[in-house]
mmCIF file of C-alpha atoms in Angstrom:
data_model
loop_
_atom_site.group_PDB
_atom_site.id
_atom_site.type_symbol
_atom_site.label_atom_id
_atom_site.label_comp_id
_atom_site.label_asym_id
_atom_site.label_seq_id
_atom_site.Cartn_x
_atom_site.Cartn_y
_atom_site.Cartn_z
ATOM 1 C CA MET A 1 0.000 0.000 0.000
ATOM 2 C CA LYS A 2 2.806 2.402 0.935
ATOM 3 C CA LYS A 3 4.534 1.700 -2.392
ATOM 4 C CA LEU A 4 1.299 2.439 -4.267
ATOM 5 C CA ILE A 5 0.829 5.762 -2.441
ATOM 6 C CA ALA A 6 4.451 6.710 -3.161
ATOM 7 C CA ALA A 7 3.975 5.878 -6.846
ATOM 8 C CA LEU A 8 0.786 7.961 -7.001
ATOM 9 C CA TRP A 9 2.574 10.915 -5.414
ATOM 10 C CA ALA A 10 5.382 10.568 -7.956
ATOM 11 C CA VAL A 11 2.850 10.737 -10.797
ATOM 12 C CA ILE A 12 1.233 13.823 -9.263
ATOM 13 C CA LEU A 13 4.570 15.567 -8.798
ATOM 14 C CA LEU A 14 5.668 14.828 -12.352
ATOM 15 C CA SER A 15 2.415 15.776 -14.057
ATOM 16 C CA GLY A 16 0.286 17.885 -11.737
ATOM 17 C CA CYS A 17 2.030 21.230 -12.355
ATOM 18 C CA THR A 18 2.506 21.120 -16.114
ATOM 19 C CA THR A 19 0.418 22.529 -18.963
ATOM 20 C CA ASP A 20 -0.122 20.692 -22.226
ATOM 21 C CA TYR A 21 0.480 23.387 -24.858
ATOM 22 C CA GLY A 22 -0.877 22.910 -28.367
ATOM 23 C CA LYS A 23 -0.631 24.946 -31.561
ATOM 24 C CA GLU A 24 -3.456 27.322 -30.571
ATOM 25 C CA ASP A 25 -1.791 27.980 -27.227
ATOM 26 C CA ILE A 26 1.439 28.932 -28.980
ATOM 27 C CA GLU A 27 -0.466 31.286 -31.288
ATOM 28 C CA LYS A 28 -2.086 32.959 -28.283
ATOM 29 C CA TYR A 29 1.299 33.237 -26.547
ATOM 30 C CA VAL A 30 2.892 34.926 -29.576
ATOM 31 C CA ARG A 31 0.016 37.400 -29.914
ATOM 32 C CA GLU A 32 -0.038 38.323 -26.230
ATOM 33 C CA GLU A 33 3.643 38.098 -25.369
ATOM 34 C CA LEU A 34 5.124 39.619 -28.526
ATOM 35 C CA GLY A 35 2.221 41.626 -29.902
ATOM 36 C CA LEU A 36 2.414 40.012 -33.340
ATOM 37 C CA LYS A 37 -0.703 39.707 -35.490
ATOM 38 C CA ARG A 38 0.364 38.165 -38.796
ATOM 39 C CA PHE A 39 2.360 34.978 -38.392
ATOM 40 C CA THR A 40 2.056 31.223 -38.686
ATOM 41 C CA VAL A 41 2.952 28.476 -36.227
ATOM 42 C CA SER A 42 4.191 25.066 -37.313
ATOM 43 C CA GLN A 43 1.575 22.313 -37.297
ATOM 44 C CA THR A 44 3.709 20.144 -35.050
ATOM 45 C CA CYS A 45 6.517 20.682 -32.586
ATOM 46 C CA GLU A 46 9.990 19.188 -32.434
ATOM 47 C CA GLU A 47 10.884 17.108 -29.388
ATOM 48 C CA VAL A 48 14.253 18.076 -27.924
ATOM 49 C CA THR A 49 16.144 16.993 -24.817
ATOM 50 C CA ASP A 50 17.526 19.607 -22.458
ATOM 51 C CA ASN A 51 21.146 18.646 -21.840
ATOM 52 C CA ALA A 52 21.163 20.491 -18.523
ATOM 53 C CA ASP A 53 18.293 18.727 -16.768
ATOM 54 C CA GLY A 54 17.476 15.798 -19.057
ATOM 55 C CA TYR A 55 13.782 16.649 -19.467
ATOM 56 C CA LYS A 56 12.075 16.535 -22.853
ATOM 57 C CA ASP A 57 11.144 19.956 -24.209
ATOM 58 C CA TYR A 58 9.082 20.912 -27.254
ATOM 59 C CA LEU A 59 10.180 23.397 -29.898
ATOM 60 C CA TRP A 60 7.700 25.285 -32.087
ATOM 61 C CA THR A 61 8.610 27.243 -35.218
ATOM 62 C CA VAL A 62 7.004 30.627 -35.836
ATOM 63 C CA THR A 63 7.206 32.402 -39.211
ATOM 64 C CA GLU A 64 6.425 36.110 -39.421
ATOM 65 C CA LYS A 65 4.697 37.743 -42.378
ATOM 66 C CA ASP A 66 8.039 38.828 -43.881
ATOM 67 C CA GLY A 67 9.487 35.315 -43.613
ATOM 68 C CA THR A 68 11.491 35.877 -40.419
ATOM 69 C CA VAL A 69 11.669 32.657 -38.402
ATOM 70 C CA PHE A 70 11.999 32.323 -34.641
ATOM 71 C CA ARG A 71 11.265 29.593 -32.102
ATOM 72 C CA VAL A 72 9.072 29.122 -29.043
ATOM 73 C CA LEU A 73 10.271 26.564 -26.507
ATOM 74 C CA ASP A 74 7.923 24.648 -24.232
ATOM 75 C CA ASP A 75 10.486 24.237 -21.480
ATOM 76 C CA TYR A 76 10.031 21.505 -18.868
ATOM 77 C CA HIS A 77 12.036 21.907 -15.668
ATOM 78 C CA TRP A 78 11.919 21.112 -11.987
ATOM 79 C CA GLY A 79 10.177 23.783 -9.937
ATOM 80 C CA MET A 80 10.248 24.198 -6.175
ATOM 81 C CA GLU A 81 8.428 20.937 -5.492
ATOM 82 C CA ALA A 82 7.307 19.462 -8.804
ATOM 83 C CA LEU A 83 7.894 19.297 -12.521
ATOM 84 C CA THR A 84 6.612 22.403 -14.312
ATOM 85 C CA ASN A 85 6.848 23.975 -17.764
ATOM 86 C CA SER A 86 6.804 27.426 -19.295
ATOM 87 C CA LEU A 87 7.143 29.087 -22.688
ATOM 88 C CA ARG A 88 10.213 31.008 -23.855
ATOM 89 C CA ASN A 89 11.227 32.410 -27.229
ATOM 90 C CA ASP A 90 14.209 33.759 -29.179
ATOM 91 C CA TYR A 91 12.284 36.507 -30.990
ATOM 92 C CA SER A 92 14.415 39.409 -29.713
ATOM 93 C CA ASP A 93 17.667 37.520 -30.370
ATOM 94 C CA VAL A 94 16.698 36.798 -33.987
ATOM 95 C CA HIS A 95 15.802 40.448 -34.502
ATOM 96 C CA THR A 96 19.010 41.588 -32.837
ATOM 97 C CA ARG A 97 20.918 39.717 -35.551
ATOM 98 C CA LEU A 98 18.749 41.181 -38.321
ATOM 99 C CA LEU A 99 19.201 44.740 -37.031
ATOM 100 C CA TYR A 100 22.950 44.203 -36.625
ATOM 101 C CA GLU A 101 23.212 43.026 -40.231
ATOM 102 C CA ALA A 102 20.994 45.795 -41.616
ATOM 103 C CA HIS A 103 22.467 48.884 -39.919
ATOM 104 C CA PRO A 104 25.873 50.388 -39.064
ATOM 105 C CA HIS A 105 27.134 49.008 -35.762
ATOM 106 C CA GLY A 106 30.394 50.863 -35.152
ATOM 107 C CA SER A 107 32.763 48.940 -32.878
ATOM 108 C CA LEU A 108 30.100 46.506 -31.693
ATOM 109 C CA LYS A 109 30.311 42.810 -32.451
ATOM 110 C CA LEU A 110 27.564 40.205 -32.496
ATOM 111 C CA GLU A 111 28.024 37.275 -30.130
ATOM 112 C CA GLU A 112 25.844 34.360 -31.259
ATOM 113 C CA GLY A 113 25.086 31.011 -29.704
ATOM 114 C CA THR A 114 22.447 28.473 -28.734
ATOM 115 C CA ARG A 115 21.028 27.860 -25.293
ATOM 116 C CA ASP A 116 18.305 25.342 -24.507
ATOM 117 C CA SER A 117 17.624 24.900 -28.249
ATOM 118 C CA LEU A 118 16.965 28.630 -28.684
ATOM 119 C CA TYR A 119 19.144 31.029 -30.671
ATOM 120 C CA THR A 120 20.985 33.698 -28.672
ATOM 121 C CA ALA A 121 22.467 36.963 -29.908
ATOM 122 C CA GLN A 122 24.050 39.791 -27.979
ATOM 123 C CA LEU A 123 25.764 43.055 -28.933
ATOM 124 C CA THR A 124 29.231 43.125 -27.389
ATOM 125 C CA GLY A 125 32.102 45.548 -27.178
ATOM 126 C CA THR A 126 35.394 46.034 -25.334
ATOM 127 C CA PHE A 127 36.685 49.275 -23.841
ATOM 128 C CA THR A 128 39.689 50.406 -21.850
ATOM 129 C CA ASP A 129 38.675 53.936 -20.912
ATOM 130 C CA ARG A 130 35.725 56.272 -20.511
ATOM 131 C CA GLU A 131 35.890 57.669 -24.036
ATOM 132 C CA GLN A 132 35.760 54.203 -25.608
ATOM 133 C CA LEU A 133 32.847 53.236 -23.341
ATOM 134 C CA HIS A 134 30.910 56.328 -24.428
ATOM 135 C CA GLY A 135 31.580 55.411 -28.052
ATOM 136 C CA LEU A 136 30.115 51.937 -27.540
ATOM 137 C CA VAL A 137 27.056 53.412 -25.839
ATOM 138 C CA ASP A 138 26.578 55.689 -28.852
ATOM 139 C CA ASP A 139 26.824 52.652 -31.137
ATOM 140 C CA ILE A 140 24.112 50.875 -29.146
ATOM 141 C CA ASN A 141 21.823 53.903 -29.036
ATOM 142 C CA ALA A 142 22.135 54.239 -32.832
ATOM 143 C CA PHE A 143 19.782 51.238 -33.099
ATOM 144 C CA LEU A 144 17.002 53.049 -31.242
ATOM 145 C CA PRO A 145 15.206 54.354 -34.374
ATOM 146 C CA TYR A 146 15.028 50.827 -35.787
ATOM 147 C CA ASN A 147 14.392 48.350 -32.952
ATOM 148 C CA ASP A 148 10.705 49.236 -32.500
ATOM 149 C CA GLY A 149 10.887 48.490 -28.778
ATOM 150 C CA ILE A 150 12.436 45.054 -29.276
ATOM 151 C CA PRO A 151 15.004 44.582 -26.456
ATOM 152 C CA LEU A 152 18.539 44.370 -27.821
ATOM 153 C CA SER A 153 20.780 42.660 -25.286
ATOM 154 C CA PHE A 154 24.299 44.069 -24.858
ATOM 155 C CA GLN A 155 27.464 43.374 -22.858
ATOM 156 C CA LEU A 156 30.301 45.929 -22.727
ATOM 157 C CA CYS A 157 33.522 44.562 -21.247
ATOM 158 C CA PHE A 158 36.205 46.547 -19.426
ATOM 159 C CA ASP A 159 39.609 45.274 -20.584
ATOM 160 C CA HIS A 160 42.029 45.701 -17.658
ATOM 161 C CA PRO A 161 45.227 44.000 -16.418
ATOM 162 C CA SER A 162 43.497 41.861 -13.773
ATOM 163 C CA ARG A 163 40.582 40.717 -15.900
ATOM 164 C CA TYR A 164 41.683 37.071 -16.240
ATOM 165 C CA ILE A 165 43.172 34.681 -13.713
ATOM 166 C CA GLY A 166 42.830 30.959 -14.386
ATOM 167 C CA ASP A 167 39.268 30.386 -15.549
ATOM 168 C CA TYR A 168 37.933 33.379 -13.595
ATOM 169 C CA VAL A 169 36.912 36.646 -15.250
ATOM 170 C CA GLN A 170 36.983 39.753 -13.071
ATOM 171 C CA ASP A 171 34.137 41.538 -14.832
ATOM 172 C CA ASP A 172 33.300 44.008 -12.037
ATOM 173 C CA GLY A 173 33.640 46.959 -14.434
ATOM 174 C CA ASP A 174 31.446 45.565 -17.209
ATOM 175 C CA THR A 175 28.029 46.928 -18.039
ATOM 176 C CA SER A 176 25.148 44.964 -19.509
ATOM 177 C CA GLY A 177 21.469 45.388 -20.200
ATOM 178 C CA ALA A 178 19.025 45.764 -23.048
ATOM 179 C CA LEU A 179 18.184 48.685 -25.328
ATOM 180 C CA ARG A 180 14.403 49.036 -25.482
ATOM 181 C CA ASP A 181 12.584 52.318 -26.099
ATOM 182 C CA LYS A 182 14.937 54.730 -24.309
ATOM 183 C CA PRO A 183 18.632 55.491 -24.905
ATOM 184 C CA ILE A 184 21.278 54.067 -22.602
ATOM 185 C CA THR A 185 22.792 56.905 -20.569
ATOM 186 C CA TYR A 186 26.507 57.378 -20.072
ATOM 187 C CA THR A 187 25.978 57.626 -16.313
ATOM 188 C CA ASP A 188 24.245 54.257 -16.072
ATOM 189 C CA ALA A 189 26.733 52.572 -18.409
ATOM 190 C CA GLU A 190 29.840 53.785 -16.591
ATOM 191 C CA ALA A 191 28.773 53.130 -12.965
ATOM 192 C CA ASN A 192 30.432 49.699 -12.664
ATOM 193 C CA PHE A 193 33.477 50.923 -14.589
ATOM 194 C CA LEU A 194 33.909 53.897 -12.247
ATOM 195 C CA HIS A 195 33.559 51.676 -9.194
ATOM 196 C CA GLN A 196 36.237 49.285 -10.410
ATOM 197 C CA VAL A 197 38.773 51.925 -11.391
ATOM 198 C CA ILE A 198 38.406 53.511 -7.938
ATOM 199 C CA ASP A 199 38.565 50.099 -6.250
ATOM 200 C CA MET A 200 41.698 49.105 -8.184
ATOM 201 C CA ARG A 201 43.202 52.625 -8.250
ATOM 202 C CA TYR A 202 43.611 52.300 -12.002
ATOM 203 C CA PRO A 203 44.969 55.247 -14.054
ATOM 204 C CA GLN A 204 41.483 55.579 -15.607
ATOM 205 C CA MET A 205 40.476 57.390 -12.412
ATOM 206 C CA HIS A 206 41.870 60.412 -14.272
ATOM 207 C CA ASP A 207 39.016 60.038 -16.789
ATOM 208 C CA PHE A 208 36.756 61.440 -14.066
ATOM 209 C CA THR A 209 36.873 64.701 -12.133
ATOM 210 C CA SER A 210 37.448 64.688 -8.386
ATOM 211 C CA GLU A 211 33.888 65.979 -8.014
ATOM 212 C CA GLU A 212 32.490 63.042 -9.989
ATOM 213 C CA ILE A 213 34.519 60.573 -7.936
ATOM 214 C CA SER A 214 33.549 62.016 -4.560
ATOM 215 C CA ALA A 215 29.866 62.202 -5.560
ATOM 216 C CA PHE A 216 29.979 58.546 -6.596
ATOM 217 C CA VAL A 217 31.772 57.433 -3.437
ATOM 218 C CA TYR A 218 29.419 59.493 -1.249
ATOM 219 C CA GLN A 219 26.376 57.486 -2.314
ATOM 220 C CA ASN A 220 28.215 54.144 -2.188
ATOM 221 C CA ASN A 221 28.087 51.646 0.692
ATOM 222 C CA TYR A 222 31.591 50.341 -0.057
ATOM 223 C CA GLY A 223 33.513 53.420 1.005
ATOM 224 C CA VAL A 224 36.356 53.065 3.521
ATOM 225 C CA ALA A 225 36.064 54.527 7.009
ATOM 226 C CA VAL A 226 39.009 55.013 9.371
ATOM 227 C CA GLY A 227 38.473 55.457 13.109
ATOM 228 C CA ASN A 228 39.941 58.606 14.644
ATOM 229 C CA GLY A 229 39.098 57.958 18.283
ATOM 230 C CA SER A 230 35.831 59.857 18.332
ATOM 231 C CA GLY A 231 34.230 58.535 15.176
ATOM 232 C CA TYR A 232 34.995 57.522 11.613
ATOM 233 C CA GLU A 233 36.342 59.505 8.679
ATOM 234 C CA VAL A 234 35.115 58.257 5.298
ATOM 235 C CA TYR A 235 37.475 58.815 2.391
ATOM 236 C CA ASP A 236 35.884 60.534 -0.598
ATOM 237 C CA ASP A 237 37.976 58.771 -3.247
ATOM 238 C CA ILE A 238 38.446 55.191 -2.007
ATOM 239 C CA LEU A 239 36.203 52.163 -2.483
ATOM 240 C CA THR A 240 36.380 48.450 -1.768
ATOM 241 C CA SER A 241 35.089 45.732 -4.110
ATOM 242 C CA ARG A 242 31.388 45.966 -4.919
ATOM 243 C CA PHE A 243 31.264 42.177 -4.472
ATOM 244 C CA SER A 244 32.535 42.456 -0.882
ATOM 245 C CA TYR A 245 35.963 40.955 -1.586
ATOM 246 C CA GLY A 246 37.624 43.753 0.385
ATOM 247 C CA ALA A 247 40.311 46.266 -0.570
ATOM 248 C CA SER A 248 42.626 45.847 -3.540
ATOM 249 C CA PHE A 249 46.380 45.775 -3.032
ATOM 250 C CA ARG A 250 46.718 49.330 -4.386
ATOM 251 C CA THR A 251 43.921 50.560 -2.157
ATOM 252 C CA ILE A 252 45.609 49.024 0.893
ATOM 253 C CA TYR A 253 48.793 50.883 -0.007
ATOM 254 C CA GLU A 254 46.856 54.142 -0.273
ATOM 255 C CA ILE A 255 45.209 53.616 3.137
ATOM 256 C CA LEU A 256 48.529 52.820 4.817
ATOM 257 C CA ILE A 257 50.260 55.859 3.324
ATOM 258 C CA ARG A 258 47.448 58.215 4.323
ATOM 259 C CA ASN A 259 47.606 56.952 7.887
ATOM 260 C CA GLY A 260 51.372 57.327 8.151
ATOM 261 C CA TYR A 261 51.960 53.605 8.416
ATOM 262 C CA PRO A 262 55.584 52.718 7.531
ATOM 263 C CA VAL A 263 55.641 51.268 4.016
ATOM 264 C CA THR A 264 58.468 50.830 1.532
ATOM 265 C CA GLY A 265 57.924 50.722 -2.218
ATOM 266 C CA THR A 266 55.106 52.008 -4.402
ATOM 267 C CA ALA A 267 51.488 51.061 -5.052
ATOM 268 C CA GLU A 268 52.780 48.670 -7.730
ATOM 269 C CA GLU A 269 54.895 46.707 -5.212
ATOM 270 C CA TYR A 270 55.327 47.429 -1.525
ATOM 271 C CA THR A 271 56.399 45.928 1.793
ATOM 272 C CA PHE A 272 55.445 46.608 5.398
ATOM 273 C CA THR A 273 55.764 44.955 8.786
ATOM 274 C CA GLY A 274 52.581 44.175 10.634
ATOM 275 C CA THR A 275 51.972 44.628 14.343
ATOM 276 C CA ASP A 276 52.240 40.843 14.520
ATOM 277 C CA GLY A 277 55.926 41.117 13.566
ATOM 278 C CA ASN A 278 55.466 39.507 10.153
ATOM 279 C CA THR A 279 56.629 41.124 6.927
ATOM 280 C CA TYR A 280 54.086 41.427 4.117
ATOM 281 C CA ARG A 281 54.754 42.160 0.457
ATOM 282 C CA PHE A 282 51.980 42.819 -2.081
ATOM 283 C CA SER A 283 51.745 43.478 -5.802
ATOM 284 C CA ASP A 284 49.194 42.901 -8.550
ATOM 285 C CA SER A 285 52.072 41.317 -10.469
ATOM 286 C CA TYR A 286 52.355 38.485 -7.932
ATOM 287 C CA ARG A 287 50.406 35.939 -9.906
ATOM 288 C CA ASN A 288 50.854 32.957 -12.153
ATOM 289 C CA GLU A 289 48.465 31.283 -14.554
ATOM 290 C CA GLU A 290 46.416 29.816 -11.725
ATOM 291 C CA THR A 291 46.445 32.094 -8.672
ATOM 292 C CA TYR A 292 47.348 35.389 -7.015
ATOM 293 C CA TYR A 293 49.752 35.290 -4.089
ATOM 294 C CA TYR A 294 51.655 37.539 -1.696
ATOM 295 C CA TYR A 295 54.845 37.195 0.306
ATOM 296 C CA LEU A 296 54.704 36.472 4.022
ATOM 297 C CA ASN A 297 58.212 36.693 5.494
ATOM 298 C CA ASP A 298 59.623 36.079 1.989
ATOM 299 C CA THR A 299 57.467 32.967 1.518
ATOM 300 C CA GLU A 300 55.172 32.888 -1.512
ATOM 301 C CA THR A 301 51.669 32.481 -0.047
ATOM 302 C CA PRO A 302 48.587 31.834 -2.207
ATOM 303 C CA MET A 303 45.548 34.020 -1.630
ATOM 304 C CA GLU A 304 42.569 32.493 0.158
ATOM 305 C CA TYR A 305 40.836 32.015 -3.198
ATOM 306 C CA TYR A 306 42.845 31.816 -6.404
ATOM 307 C CA PHE A 307 41.124 34.810 -8.050
ATOM 308 C CA TYR A 308 41.428 37.150 -5.043
ATOM 309 C CA ASN A 309 43.562 40.261 -5.405
ATOM 310 C CA HIS A 310 41.706 41.932 -2.533
ATOM 311 C CA ILE A 311 41.937 41.535 1.238
ATOM 312 C CA ARG A 312 39.057 42.126 3.615
ATOM 313 C CA LEU A 313 39.384 45.245 5.732
ATOM 314 C CA TYR A 314 39.050 43.427 9.046
ATOM 315 C CA ARG A 315 42.166 41.411 8.143
ATOM 316 C CA ILE A 316 44.152 44.561 7.300
ATOM 317 C CA ALA A 317 42.948 46.024 10.592
ATOM 318 C CA GLU A 318 44.234 42.958 12.425
ATOM 319 C CA ILE A 319 47.625 43.172 10.715
ATOM 320 C CA THR A 320 48.174 46.927 11.075
ATOM 321 C CA GLY A 321 46.163 47.928 14.136
ATOM 322 C CA LEU A 322 44.279 50.543 12.113
ATOM 323 C CA ASP A 323 40.568 50.873 12.857
ATOM 324 C CA LEU A 324 39.134 50.153 9.397
ATOM 325 C CA LYS A 325 35.548 49.553 8.352
ATOM 326 C CA GLU A 326 33.504 49.685 5.205
ATOM 327 C CA TYR A 327 31.040 52.562 5.194
ATOM 328 C CA TRP A 328 28.007 50.318 5.577
ATOM 329 C CA GLU A 329 29.453 48.881 8.774
ATOM 330 C CA THR A 330 29.501 52.327 10.382
ATOM 331 C CA GLN A 331 25.782 52.676 9.700
ATOM 332 C CA LYS A 332 24.749 49.617 11.718
ATOM 333 C CA LYS A 333 22.482 50.315 14.647
ATOM 334 C CA GLN A 334 24.421 50.009 17.870
#
């Protein structure tokens, strides 16, 4: 009896939360989801197997009045407690490719692929400074008169010296999104870039005025606060990682120098002795193909995680005796 009940529950879990979509359902979905009126849907669907979860999915072909073809996927997947399914499509990706091919695209490239049996397309670009980023934003916005509200996905990548370590990509300074019916603003596009160049103390900080930097840091939770005995002073031009990895090696150097802590070297490579009596040496150049490291008493010491080139502030506080906190920590209710 118990086995029968268990089997019945298995059937319910695997079938009770799914919808059996037919051709008319796909037509309704296309009309309501995409706003199309003149199109045809294939008489039958193609059965495909999702390599990620092993469930059988069903792929429908839709042809627009001008002959453009896209797909609708009836995607089966495990929900919170049972098997479920939902409809997805590659309409915007197909039209991204068509718009890219039909109009000038400046320095943008088209990154194409396939995911879950659907076509994917994304506008991509690489920049090293603020001017190049603005140029890419202009290239994206140039599609605005032609996309008719269709979201055009984009990814703009900040090319910097610490971007790659092993299989990890430090993409903190990238910006991504979708162009719809309003232009992408420079301010929105450069927010992550500005945060990373401040965090890493990159030369591109000079692309921004001191007023722009301080205004950005002022409204940011990842500022650095130093205790002065009666409270905390928050620097107006220093930030830690927006992913809470801590302070970069160059930022640590800057904090030590500003607090009169004895350091030898430059931001590129420096040495100091901690209050624990150990000698520490840091540099962004201390890396190999697989990991970052630092020197502890002249011994090469791997970072806690291979892609880390930041150290949490509490650890720097322990080593140096400085009272360091991230801005958000000073705002906690006592």
